[in-house]
């Protein structure tokens, strides 16, 4: 077995891993390596051929492959070591990383710090438990995206999409443009899971019906999907049988959620948050295990890659500091609390003593959609400050900055709570 | 006849709800946009909606069978299907470089169809 030592090992070469590795390097730790199981870098981005990436980070609108290529170039320019076709199999709490590839066989890398950047996977039909058969033609929207955009094969002609997440919306348009008849997008909730712009550009532009409060209640077909039964649901999300209709379809795409890919994290004894599906982290994106960091979709599912990049730079920055021995956990923690109408806040705690906390954005999501909101921050129950937004939707992550100055004034505070509520006087 | 329409601005992910009052092609009032881009978007959306078209083109001898492409600027929504047809007939030889023009001035829109990634040749083993 090949045994080596590296200052920082980055697991996953998607946008999170690429940005984290470049940041580690730029902070003076050049002995950094990226391990990626795929044959190329970029993670999910090479198959996301649509535009809509980079508006926040680059202030211009790029496609997924273009966004990815900028960060691949950054990694290449710095001569950062990359191992492709390399699957990471195990990570231990004392930061030994075990991986395998065809050329070198089994590898053991002793890492000064580890950055988890494995992304997420899609929830599947099995996980959903829809009654009926399991014929060919039922697949996740991301798999269909890979077939259509990378492998060059459009997986069906008559399509129903279950779930209105962004991938489902994007694939509705994509398959329509490739000549398929996209019959409907069904969403069990009374609102869409994806970005509003995708509802407009992907469904409304092409007159694809969006059926809110609807779900698929039966899958019909033997070898190949023949039809699906769709049914309206009541306010408790229970199907109303009298509303059932059969729609002829050879393809059912599932866009019903993403799950952070944390099998490896668990092996390293990293503790996961049930709400996000990702690790508990402090503001440096360090997990409960010292020197193991996490960023991107492995930490929490992001709708915009721009925030993945920002978060990964934070993780890269602190991982470099960790390796250089430049920070310590202070021992006193401020806990971040998701208050009224907030499903989660990242980071979970603030506890590091480092030179700069200027880049301290809080990432959060609301539980239910609201128009005209106040985002209120409280320190141990006392109001800190407040931001307004025209609307807040569960599908769209909200970022709010927490200023260094505020933090300096918060010596003895134990908890910062965030509420996102209807604007006063509305 | 005076009409009112509420649009979701797609110029950036913020997705402002912009309300437009118009009569035929004449814009009377625009409200709800958080920046000037929203105004331009709403005006165009009423008169003639345009979109970037992202799709793929077939590749000969490439590491992958397809290369992603996009229009270099927005083209009218109503000719998107015609543009798909033209791009669908193309086959491009690898290697391809990001930014390489695949179809020049598609349908006289002034927009080129350009590659959105580098695609090397297939390595024969
Ligand atoms: C279909 C889809 C459409 C999207 N559309 C948009 C959009 O329009 N605009 C936008 O801004 N954002 C969009 N996003 C979001 C954005 O693309 C993601 O948030 C971003 O790609 C997440 O980056 P990541 O690096 O965390 O994960 P990924 O891109 O998933 O990368 C993770 C990498 O880790 C590797 N890996 C995992 N496990 C291992 C292992 N054990 N060993 C080695 N390597 C491993 C994987 O192979 C992969 O390359 C979209 C996402 C998806 C899925
Ligand atoms: S109006 Fe401006 S801020 Fe609002 S969505 Fe459009 S471009 Fe974005």
PDB file of C-alpha atoms and ligand atoms in Angstrom, chain A residues 11-17 35-38 40 42-45 47-48 50-54 86-89 117-120 142 145 166-167 170 195 197-198 258 261 264 295-298 302-306 308, ligand 1:
ATOM      1  CA  UNK A  11     -12.304  14.881  -0.900  1.00  0.00           C
ATOM      2  CA  UNK A  12     -14.375  15.682  -3.993  1.00  0.00           C
ATOM      3  CA  UNK A  13     -13.446  17.815  -7.015  1.00  0.00           C
ATOM      4  CA  UNK A  14     -16.731  19.679  -7.536  1.00  0.00           C
ATOM      5  CA  UNK A  15     -17.020  23.447  -7.143  1.00  0.00           C
ATOM      6  CA  UNK A  16     -16.685  23.077  -3.357  1.00  0.00           C
ATOM      7  CA  UNK A  17     -13.466  21.055  -3.499  1.00  0.00           C
ATOM      8  CA  UNK A  35      -9.201  13.275  -4.691  1.00  0.00           C
ATOM      9  CA  UNK A  36     -12.057  12.832  -7.194  1.00  0.00           C
ATOM     10  CA  UNK A  37     -13.790   9.588  -8.117  1.00  0.00           C
ATOM     11  CA  UNK A  38     -14.997  10.803 -11.528  1.00  0.00           C
ATOM     12  CA  UNK A  40     -12.941  14.768 -14.662  1.00  0.00           C
ATOM     13  CA  UNK A  42     -16.346  19.870 -11.794  1.00  0.00           C
ATOM     14  CA  UNK A  43     -18.725  17.641  -9.827  1.00  0.00           C
ATOM     15  CA  UNK A  44     -22.301  18.118 -10.917  1.00  0.00           C
ATOM     16  CA  UNK A  45     -21.522  21.241 -12.985  1.00  0.00           C
ATOM     17  CA  UNK A  47     -24.015  18.266 -16.691  1.00  0.00           C
ATOM     18  CA  UNK A  48     -25.699  21.555 -15.685  1.00  0.00           C
ATOM     19  CA  UNK A  50     -27.974  25.773 -18.496  1.00  0.00           C
ATOM     20  CA  UNK A  51     -27.158  29.376 -17.673  1.00  0.00           C
ATOM     21  CA  UNK A  52     -27.778  30.805 -14.211  1.00  0.00           C
ATOM     22  CA  UNK A  53     -24.451  30.332 -12.450  1.00  0.00           C
ATOM     23  CA  UNK A  54     -22.115  32.997 -11.151  1.00  0.00           C
ATOM     24  CA  UNK A  86      -9.826   7.908  -7.292  1.00  0.00           C
ATOM     25  CA  UNK A  87     -12.483   6.771  -4.874  1.00  0.00           C
ATOM     26  CA  UNK A  88     -12.129   7.643  -1.211  1.00  0.00           C
ATOM     27  CA  UNK A  89     -13.233   4.653   0.859  1.00  0.00           C
ATOM     28  CA  UNK A 117     -16.570  18.181  -0.336  1.00  0.00           C
ATOM     29  CA  UNK A 118     -18.454  15.111  -1.557  1.00  0.00           C
ATOM     30  CA  UNK A 119     -21.624  16.911  -2.638  1.00  0.00           C
ATOM     31  CA  UNK A 120     -25.023  15.245  -2.438  1.00  0.00           C
ATOM     32  CA  UNK A 142     -30.240  14.358 -12.303  1.00  0.00           C
ATOM     33  CA  UNK A 145     -29.760  15.246 -17.019  1.00  0.00           C
ATOM     34  CA  UNK A 166     -34.627  23.119  -9.734  1.00  0.00           C
ATOM     35  CA  UNK A 167     -33.307  20.014 -11.437  1.00  0.00           C
ATOM     36  CA  UNK A 170     -34.509  22.562 -15.727  1.00  0.00           C
ATOM     37  CA  UNK A 195     -36.151  29.155  -7.917  1.00  0.00           C
ATOM     38  CA  UNK A 197     -36.824  32.226 -12.340  1.00  0.00           C
ATOM     39  CA  UNK A 198     -36.769  28.551 -13.258  1.00  0.00           C
ATOM     40  CA  UNK A 258     -31.161  15.993  -2.429  1.00  0.00           C
ATOM     41  CA  UNK A 261     -23.450  12.434   0.834  1.00  0.00           C
ATOM     42  CA  UNK A 264     -17.498   8.962   4.752  1.00  0.00           C
ATOM     43  CA  UNK A 295     -18.310  22.675   2.613  1.00  0.00           C
ATOM     44  CA  UNK A 296     -20.722  22.723  -0.307  1.00  0.00           C
ATOM     45  CA  UNK A 297     -23.605  20.311  -0.714  1.00  0.00           C
ATOM     46  CA  UNK A 298     -22.122  17.780   1.688  1.00  0.00           C
ATOM     47  CA  UNK A 302     -27.279  24.822  -1.842  1.00  0.00           C
ATOM     48  CA  UNK A 303     -29.487  26.127  -4.644  1.00  0.00           C
ATOM     49  CA  UNK A 304     -26.812  28.496  -5.953  1.00  0.00           C
ATOM     50  CA  UNK A 305     -23.248  27.486  -6.624  1.00  0.00           C
ATOM     51  CA  UNK A 306     -22.031  31.006  -5.803  1.00  0.00           C
ATOM     52  CA  UNK A 308     -20.905  26.982  -2.423  1.00  0.00           C
TER      53      UNK A 308
HETATM   54  C1  LIG C   1     -29.011  19.356 -11.406  1.00  0.00           C
HETATM   55  C2  LIG C   1     -28.577  20.584 -10.649  1.00  0.00           C
HETATM   56  C3  LIG C   1     -28.863  21.862 -11.149  1.00  0.00           C
HETATM   57  C4  LIG C   1     -28.372  23.007 -10.525  1.00  0.00           C
HETATM   58  N1  LIG C   1     -28.607  24.265 -11.056  1.00  0.00           N
HETATM   59  C5  LIG C   1     -28.007  25.366 -10.498  1.00  0.00           C
HETATM   60  C6  LIG C   1     -28.147  26.689 -11.082  1.00  0.00           C
HETATM   61  O1  LIG C   1     -28.872  26.883 -12.054  1.00  0.00           O
HETATM   62  N2  LIG C   1     -27.471  27.723 -10.548  1.00  0.00           N
HETATM   63  C7  LIG C   1     -26.658  27.538  -9.467  1.00  0.00           C
HETATM   64  O2  LIG C   1     -26.011  28.490  -9.033  1.00  0.00           O
HETATM   65  N3  LIG C   1     -26.547  26.312  -8.863  1.00  0.00           N
HETATM   66  C8  LIG C   1     -27.198  25.233  -9.348  1.00  0.00           C
HETATM   67  N4  LIG C   1     -27.071  23.985  -8.755  1.00  0.00           N
HETATM   68  C9  LIG C   1     -26.336  23.902  -7.496  1.00  0.00           C
HETATM   69  C10 LIG C   1     -24.833  23.682  -7.639  1.00  0.00           C
HETATM   70  O3  LIG C   1     -24.518  23.092  -8.843  1.00  0.00           O
HETATM   71  C11 LIG C   1     -24.405  22.791  -6.537  1.00  0.00           C
HETATM   72  O4  LIG C   1     -24.783  23.426  -5.351  1.00  0.00           O
HETATM   73  C12 LIG C   1     -22.880  22.568  -6.548  1.00  0.00           C
HETATM   74  O5  LIG C   1     -22.509  21.836  -7.679  1.00  0.00           O
HETATM   75  C13 LIG C   1     -22.449  21.804  -5.307  1.00  0.00           C
HETATM   76  O6  LIG C   1     -21.051  21.649  -5.326  1.00  0.00           O
HETATM   77  P1  LIG C   1     -20.291  20.539  -4.499  1.00  0.00           P
HETATM   78  O7  LIG C   1     -18.876  20.646  -4.894  1.00  0.00           O
HETATM   79  O8  LIG C   1     -20.668  20.654  -3.076  1.00  0.00           O
HETATM   80  O9  LIG C   1     -20.909  19.147  -4.972  1.00  0.00           O
HETATM   81  P2  LIG C   1     -20.772  18.333  -6.383  1.00  0.00           P
HETATM   82  O10 LIG C   1     -20.810  19.268  -7.530  1.00  0.00           O
HETATM   83  O11 LIG C   1     -21.785  17.290  -6.290  1.00  0.00           O
HETATM   84  O12 LIG C   1     -19.317  17.699  -6.285  1.00  0.00           O
HETATM   85  C14 LIG C   1     -18.975  16.659  -5.394  1.00  0.00           C
HETATM   86  C15 LIG C   1     -17.834  15.846  -5.980  1.00  0.00           C
HETATM   87  O13 LIG C   1     -17.359  14.929  -5.008  1.00  0.00           O
HETATM   88  C16 LIG C   1     -17.056  13.705  -5.639  1.00  0.00           C
HETATM   89  N5  LIG C   1     -17.104  12.619  -4.640  1.00  0.00           N
HETATM   90  C17 LIG C   1     -18.148  12.251  -3.856  1.00  0.00           C
HETATM   91  N6  LIG C   1     -17.824  11.205  -3.070  1.00  0.00           N
HETATM   92  C18 LIG C   1     -16.531  10.913  -3.341  1.00  0.00           C
HETATM   93  C19 LIG C   1     -15.626   9.913  -2.854  1.00  0.00           C
HETATM   94  N7  LIG C   1     -15.984   9.023  -1.933  1.00  0.00           N
HETATM   95  N8  LIG C   1     -14.363   9.890  -3.367  1.00  0.00           N
HETATM   96  C20 LIG C   1     -13.976  10.790  -4.312  1.00  0.00           C
HETATM   97  N9  LIG C   1     -14.798  11.744  -4.809  1.00  0.00           N
HETATM   98  C21 LIG C   1     -16.063  11.811  -4.331  1.00  0.00           C
HETATM   99  C22 LIG C   1     -18.135  13.576  -6.693  1.00  0.00           C
HETATM  100  O14 LIG C   1     -17.766  12.690  -7.733  1.00  0.00           O
HETATM  101  C23 LIG C   1     -18.258  15.028  -7.182  1.00  0.00           C
HETATM  102  O15 LIG C   1     -17.391  15.292  -8.255  1.00  0.00           O
HETATM  103  C24 LIG C   1     -27.618  22.843  -9.352  1.00  0.00           C
HETATM  104  C25 LIG C   1     -27.381  21.559  -8.805  1.00  0.00           C
HETATM  105  C26 LIG C   1     -27.856  20.436  -9.432  1.00  0.00           C
HETATM  106  C27 LIG C   1     -27.628  19.073  -8.805  1.00  0.00           C
END
